[in-house]
């Protein structure tokens, strides 16, 4: 109080640059759902684990019955992110995220497989190189023809092949797979030899394919027109899963 006039002192606020504010803003993420399908025990979940950097509580067969039986019983969700490719810089996103939907492979769980396929943008068909095409492999391929726009074959478990014959066996398996796919809409699909354990190999090539496929889907005029038409329709979301994700909160999927 001075001369009967009360003075109010305002605290000094820090001066923040526009650049620093921009770095603090939440990132806008372009998400791509990738269905990972294949015959039971072809190594889908191990492959997903090798690719993922973020796991949900429903990922990697955490359900007690899945652990007890050693197979995937429900949809699992996990993800990894990469910088937004140069070809997509015109979009209002900061990063590209791939959500991996790990689908069961057992024949009795085909309804769950179809439920997972309804939300996918692209598909990874996992084939055990030591066994080739099996019953549920064919079923998953049919599901993929209905639900997915693009597909890659992950020729898994190459580490189980003797090193002396590995290259020859992979070429033979790749030839048979391409002959099988020739009569489908996925004729000419890429076949990538991979191994999730004990030392992951082929994982980077598989992720590179996903990035290239995402770029193709978002730069194709017909696909862009279809996406714009879908965005203009009223939003309808059918929830089929609800689970917590550490650091993110409750996640609804459908």
GROMACS .gro file of C-alpha atoms in nm:
model
  254
    1UNK     CA    1   0.000   0.000   0.000
    2UNK     CA    2   0.150   0.330  -0.107
    3UNK     CA    3  -0.035   0.671  -0.098
    4UNK     CA    4  -0.362   0.491  -0.035
    5UNK     CA    5  -0.330   0.297  -0.360
    6UNK     CA    6  -0.289  -0.080  -0.346
    7UNK     CA    7  -0.045  -0.224  -0.595
    8UNK     CA    8  -0.085  -0.571  -0.729
    9UNK     CA    9   0.228  -0.753  -0.836
   10UNK     CA   10   0.184  -1.006  -1.115
   11UNK     CA   11   0.421  -1.302  -1.121
   12UNK     CA   12   0.660  -1.315  -1.414
   13UNK     CA   13   0.547  -1.574  -1.667
   14UNK     CA   14   0.803  -1.763  -1.872
   15UNK     CA   15   0.834  -1.661  -2.235
   16UNK     CA   16   0.770  -1.963  -2.456
   17UNK     CA   17   0.852  -1.968  -2.825
   18UNK     CA   18   0.607  -2.093  -3.086
   19UNK     CA   19   0.856  -2.364  -3.180
   20UNK     CA   20   0.863  -2.501  -2.826
   21UNK     CA   21   0.483  -2.497  -2.811
   22UNK     CA   22   0.468  -2.697  -3.131
   23UNK     CA   23   0.701  -2.961  -2.991
   24UNK     CA   24   0.477  -2.993  -2.684
   25UNK     CA   25   0.161  -3.047  -2.887
   26UNK     CA   26   0.037  -3.407  -2.908
   27UNK     CA   27   0.136  -3.583  -3.227
   28UNK     CA   28  -0.122  -3.660  -3.491
   29UNK     CA   29  -0.094  -4.026  -3.582
   30UNK     CA   30  -0.195  -4.196  -3.905
   31UNK     CA   31  -0.294  -4.546  -3.797
   32UNK     CA   32  -0.293  -4.857  -4.016
   33UNK     CA   33  -0.450  -5.180  -3.889
   34UNK     CA   34  -0.254  -5.487  -3.994
   35UNK     CA   35  -0.414  -5.828  -3.956
   36UNK     CA   36  -0.168  -6.107  -3.874
   37UNK     CA   37  -0.329  -6.437  -3.973
   38UNK     CA   38  -0.220  -6.795  -4.027
   39UNK     CA   39  -0.260  -7.158  -3.926
   40UNK     CA   40  -0.239  -7.240  -3.556
   41UNK     CA   41   0.120  -7.264  -3.427
   42UNK     CA   42   0.277  -7.098  -3.732
   43UNK     CA   43   0.450  -6.842  -3.508
   44UNK     CA   44   0.216  -6.542  -3.549
   45UNK     CA   45   0.239  -6.422  -3.190
   46UNK     CA   46   0.618  -6.452  -3.174
   47UNK     CA   47   0.642  -6.256  -3.499
   48UNK     CA   48   0.412  -5.986  -3.361
   49UNK     CA   49   0.627  -5.965  -3.047
   50UNK     CA   50   0.939  -5.915  -3.257
   51UNK     CA   51   0.780  -5.625  -3.446
   52UNK     CA   52   0.599  -5.448  -3.161
   53UNK     CA   53   0.714  -5.159  -2.945
   54UNK     CA   54   0.383  -5.095  -2.762
   55UNK     CA   55   0.174  -5.377  -2.616
   56UNK     CA   56  -0.184  -5.378  -2.491
   57UNK     CA   57  -0.297  -5.592  -2.201
   58UNK     CA   58  -0.458  -5.819  -2.463
   59UNK     CA   59  -0.135  -5.871  -2.656
   60UNK     CA   60   0.088  -6.177  -2.684
   61UNK     CA   61  -0.153  -6.437  -2.546
   62UNK     CA   62  -0.176  -6.294  -2.194
   63UNK     CA   63  -0.508  -6.467  -2.133
   64UNK     CA   64  -0.457  -6.752  -1.878
   65UNK     CA   65  -0.619  -7.009  -2.107
   66UNK     CA   66  -0.395  -6.898  -2.395
   67UNK     CA   67  -0.090  -6.961  -2.178
   68UNK     CA   68  -0.226  -7.295  -2.059
   69UNK     CA   69  -0.310  -7.421  -2.408
   70UNK     CA   70  -0.021  -7.252  -2.587
   71UNK     CA   71  -0.236  -7.098  -2.861
   72UNK     CA   72  -0.401  -6.763  -2.934
   73UNK     CA   73  -0.766  -6.762  -2.824
   74UNK     CA   74  -0.864  -6.398  -2.878
   75UNK     CA   75  -0.754  -6.095  -3.074
   76UNK     CA   76  -0.431  -5.938  -2.953
   77UNK     CA   77  -0.336  -5.575  -3.014
   78UNK     CA   78   0.009  -5.417  -3.025
   79UNK     CA   79   0.182  -5.156  -3.239
   80UNK     CA   80   0.498  -4.991  -3.368
   81UNK     CA   81   0.550  -4.645  -3.516
   82UNK     CA   82   0.777  -4.495  -3.781
   83UNK     CA   83   0.835  -4.137  -3.900
   84UNK     CA   84   0.584  -4.022  -4.159
   85UNK     CA   85   0.723  -4.109  -4.506
   86UNK     CA   86   0.811  -3.822  -4.738
   87UNK     CA   87   0.534  -3.925  -4.980
   88UNK     CA   88   0.273  -3.863  -4.707
   89UNK     CA   89   0.407  -3.531  -4.580
   90UNK     CA   90   0.111  -3.353  -4.742
   91UNK     CA   91  -0.122  -3.518  -4.489
   92UNK     CA   92  -0.183  -3.359  -4.148
   93UNK     CA   93   0.000  -3.628  -3.951
   94UNK     CA   94   0.329  -3.647  -3.762
   95UNK     CA   95   0.391  -4.022  -3.755
   96UNK     CA   96   0.276  -4.349  -3.905
   97UNK     CA   97   0.155  -4.617  -3.665
   98UNK     CA   98   0.087  -4.981  -3.742
   99UNK     CA   99  -0.153  -5.160  -3.509
  100UNK     CA  100  -0.094  -5.534  -3.531
  101UNK     CA  101  -0.408  -5.744  -3.485
  102UNK     CA  102  -0.292  -6.091  -3.383
  103UNK     CA  103  -0.573  -6.328  -3.486
  104UNK     CA  104  -0.623  -6.684  -3.360
  105UNK     CA  105  -0.533  -6.965  -3.597
  106UNK     CA  106  -0.742  -7.252  -3.462
  107UNK     CA  107  -1.032  -7.367  -3.679
  108UNK     CA  108  -1.282  -7.345  -3.391
  109UNK     CA  109  -1.208  -6.972  -3.356
  110UNK     CA  110  -1.294  -6.873  -3.713
  111UNK     CA  111  -1.561  -6.627  -3.590
  112UNK     CA  112  -1.297  -6.443  -3.390
  113UNK     CA  113  -1.067  -6.442  -3.694
  114UNK     CA  114  -1.343  -6.289  -3.908
  115UNK     CA  115  -1.409  -6.030  -3.635
  116UNK     CA  116  -1.045  -5.925  -3.649
  117UNK     CA  117  -1.042  -5.918  -4.028
  118UNK     CA  118  -1.327  -5.666  -4.037
  119UNK     CA  119  -1.101  -5.389  -3.904
  120UNK     CA  120  -0.783  -5.447  -4.104
  121UNK     CA  121  -0.633  -5.234  -4.380
  122UNK     CA  122  -0.365  -5.481  -4.484
  123UNK     CA  123  -0.271  -5.838  -4.399
  124UNK     CA  124   0.031  -6.047  -4.308
  125UNK     CA  125  -0.026  -6.415  -4.389
  126UNK     CA  126   0.215  -6.615  -4.174
  127UNK     CA  127   0.326  -6.954  -4.309
  128UNK     CA  128   0.550  -7.202  -4.132
  129UNK     CA  129   0.826  -7.274  -4.384
  130UNK     CA  130   0.861  -7.630  -4.254
  131UNK     CA  131   0.491  -7.710  -4.316
  132UNK     CA  132   0.376  -7.485  -4.602
  133UNK     CA  133   0.007  -7.418  -4.671
  134UNK     CA  134  -0.223  -7.578  -4.413
  135UNK     CA  135  -0.599  -7.593  -4.359
  136UNK     CA  136  -0.639  -7.264  -4.171
  137UNK     CA  137  -0.384  -7.095  -4.399
  138UNK     CA  138  -0.632  -7.139  -4.683
  139UNK     CA  139  -0.921  -7.015  -4.468
  140UNK     CA  140  -0.723  -6.706  -4.367
  141UNK     CA  141  -0.644  -6.639  -4.731
  142UNK     CA  142  -1.017  -6.642  -4.814
  143UNK     CA  143  -1.083  -6.400  -4.527
  144UNK     CA  144  -0.804  -6.178  -4.655
  145UNK     CA  145  -0.948  -6.170  -5.006
  146UNK     CA  146  -1.269  -6.031  -4.859
  147UNK     CA  147  -1.127  -5.791  -4.601
  148UNK     CA  148  -0.776  -5.677  -4.698
  149UNK     CA  149  -0.661  -5.451  -4.981
  150UNK     CA  150  -0.302  -5.575  -4.976
  151UNK     CA  151  -0.116  -5.873  -4.835
  152UNK     CA  152   0.236  -5.996  -4.773
  153UNK     CA  153   0.341  -6.351  -4.689
  154UNK     CA  154   0.576  -6.392  -4.394
  155UNK     CA  155   0.758  -6.721  -4.449
  156UNK     CA  156   0.827  -6.788  -4.083
  157UNK     CA  157   1.057  -7.016  -3.882
  158UNK     CA  158   1.339  -7.013  -4.136
  159UNK     CA  159   1.579  -7.061  -3.844
  160UNK     CA  160   1.453  -7.420  -3.815
  161UNK     CA  161   1.595  -7.507  -4.157
  162UNK     CA  162   1.950  -7.644  -4.169
  163UNK     CA  163   2.176  -7.367  -4.289
  164UNK     CA  164   2.316  -7.583  -4.569
  165UNK     CA  165   1.974  -7.620  -4.736
  166UNK     CA  166   1.801  -7.307  -4.606
  167UNK     CA  167   1.829  -7.098  -4.921
  168UNK     CA  168   1.709  -7.382  -5.146
  169UNK     CA  169   1.418  -7.468  -4.914
  170UNK     CA  170   1.306  -7.103  -4.895
  171UNK     CA  171   1.311  -7.072  -5.276
  172UNK     CA  172   1.108  -7.391  -5.314
  173UNK     CA  173   0.850  -7.280  -5.054
  174UNK     CA  174   0.828  -6.933  -5.213
  175UNK     CA  175   0.761  -7.086  -5.555
  176UNK     CA  176   0.480  -7.306  -5.418
  177UNK     CA  177   0.322  -7.011  -5.236
  178UNK     CA  178   0.327  -6.793  -5.547
  179UNK     CA  179   0.168  -7.072  -5.750
  180UNK     CA  180  -0.110  -7.097  -5.489
  181UNK     CA  181  -0.166  -6.720  -5.484
  182UNK     CA  182  -0.174  -6.694  -5.864
  183UNK     CA  183  -0.549  -6.767  -5.871
  184UNK     CA  184  -0.630  -6.507  -5.603
  185UNK     CA  185  -0.641  -6.128  -5.595
  186UNK     CA  186  -0.303  -6.142  -5.418
  187UNK     CA  187  -0.121  -6.283  -5.720
  188UNK     CA  188   0.237  -6.155  -5.718
  189UNK     CA  189   0.228  -6.073  -5.345
  190UNK     CA  190   0.566  -6.035  -5.176
  191UNK     CA  191   0.701  -6.336  -4.985
  192UNK     CA  192   0.948  -6.240  -4.711
  193UNK     CA  193   1.150  -6.504  -4.522
  194UNK     CA  194   1.147  -6.422  -4.150
  195UNK     CA  195   1.240  -6.565  -3.817
  196UNK     CA  196   1.111  -6.435  -3.484
  197UNK     CA  197   1.331  -6.654  -3.265
  198UNK     CA  198   1.597  -6.698  -3.140
  199UNK     CA  199   1.753  -6.409  -3.332
  200UNK     CA  200   1.492  -6.209  -3.529
  201UNK     CA  201   1.561  -6.178  -3.901
  202UNK     CA  202   1.358  -6.034  -4.188
  203UNK     CA  203   1.163  -5.812  -3.946
  204UNK     CA  204   1.289  -5.487  -4.097
  205UNK     CA  205   1.200  -5.603  -4.448
  206UNK     CA  206   0.849  -5.690  -4.329
  207UNK     CA  207   0.805  -5.348  -4.169
  208UNK     CA  208   0.942  -5.178  -4.481
  209UNK     CA  209   0.677  -5.356  -4.687
  210UNK     CA  210   0.405  -5.226  -4.453
  211UNK     CA  211   0.532  -4.869  -4.491
  212UNK     CA  212   0.544  -4.901  -4.872
  213UNK     CA  213   0.193  -5.049  -4.878
  214UNK     CA  214   0.060  -4.769  -4.656
  215UNK     CA  215   0.210  -4.509  -4.890
  216UNK     CA  216   0.051  -4.681  -5.190
  217UNK     CA  217  -0.290  -4.696  -5.022
  218UNK     CA  218  -0.284  -4.326  -4.931
  219UNK     CA  219  -0.153  -4.197  -5.262
  220UNK     CA  220  -0.382  -4.404  -5.485
  221UNK     CA  221  -0.658  -4.168  -5.616
  222UNK     CA  222  -0.931  -4.434  -5.597
  223UNK     CA  223  -0.839  -4.525  -5.240
  224UNK     CA  224  -0.828  -4.157  -5.139
  225UNK     CA  225  -1.173  -4.101  -5.292
  226UNK     CA  226  -1.314  -4.402  -5.107
  227UNK     CA  227  -1.163  -4.280  -4.779
  228UNK     CA  228  -1.312  -3.932  -4.829
  229UNK     CA  229  -1.655  -4.083  -4.898
  230UNK     CA  230  -1.630  -4.298  -4.585
  231UNK     CA  231  -1.529  -3.996  -4.374
  232UNK     CA  232  -1.836  -3.806  -4.493
  233UNK     CA  233  -2.075  -4.074  -4.365
  234UNK     CA  234  -2.213  -4.068  -4.006
  235UNK     CA  235  -1.973  -4.222  -3.754
  236UNK     CA  236  -2.073  -4.569  -3.638
  237UNK     CA  237  -1.850  -4.765  -3.400
  238UNK     CA  238  -1.930  -5.121  -3.292
  239UNK     CA  239  -1.722  -5.207  -2.985
  240UNK     CA  240  -1.591  -5.561  -2.955
  241UNK     CA  241  -1.300  -5.518  -2.710
  242UNK     CA  242  -1.221  -5.296  -2.413
  243UNK     CA  243  -0.888  -5.303  -2.228
  244UNK     CA  244  -0.648  -5.070  -2.042
  245UNK     CA  245  -0.316  -4.962  -2.192
  246UNK     CA  246  -0.053  -4.839  -1.948
  247UNK     CA  247   0.011  -4.468  -1.990
  248UNK     CA  248  -0.277  -4.428  -2.236
  249UNK     CA  249  -0.598  -4.523  -2.054
  250UNK     CA  250  -0.890  -4.736  -2.162
  251UNK     CA  251  -0.886  -4.855  -2.522
  252UNK     CA  252  -1.196  -4.953  -2.715
  253UNK     CA  253  -1.162  -5.151  -3.036
  254UNK     CA  254  -1.413  -5.260  -3.291
   0.00000   0.00000   0.00000
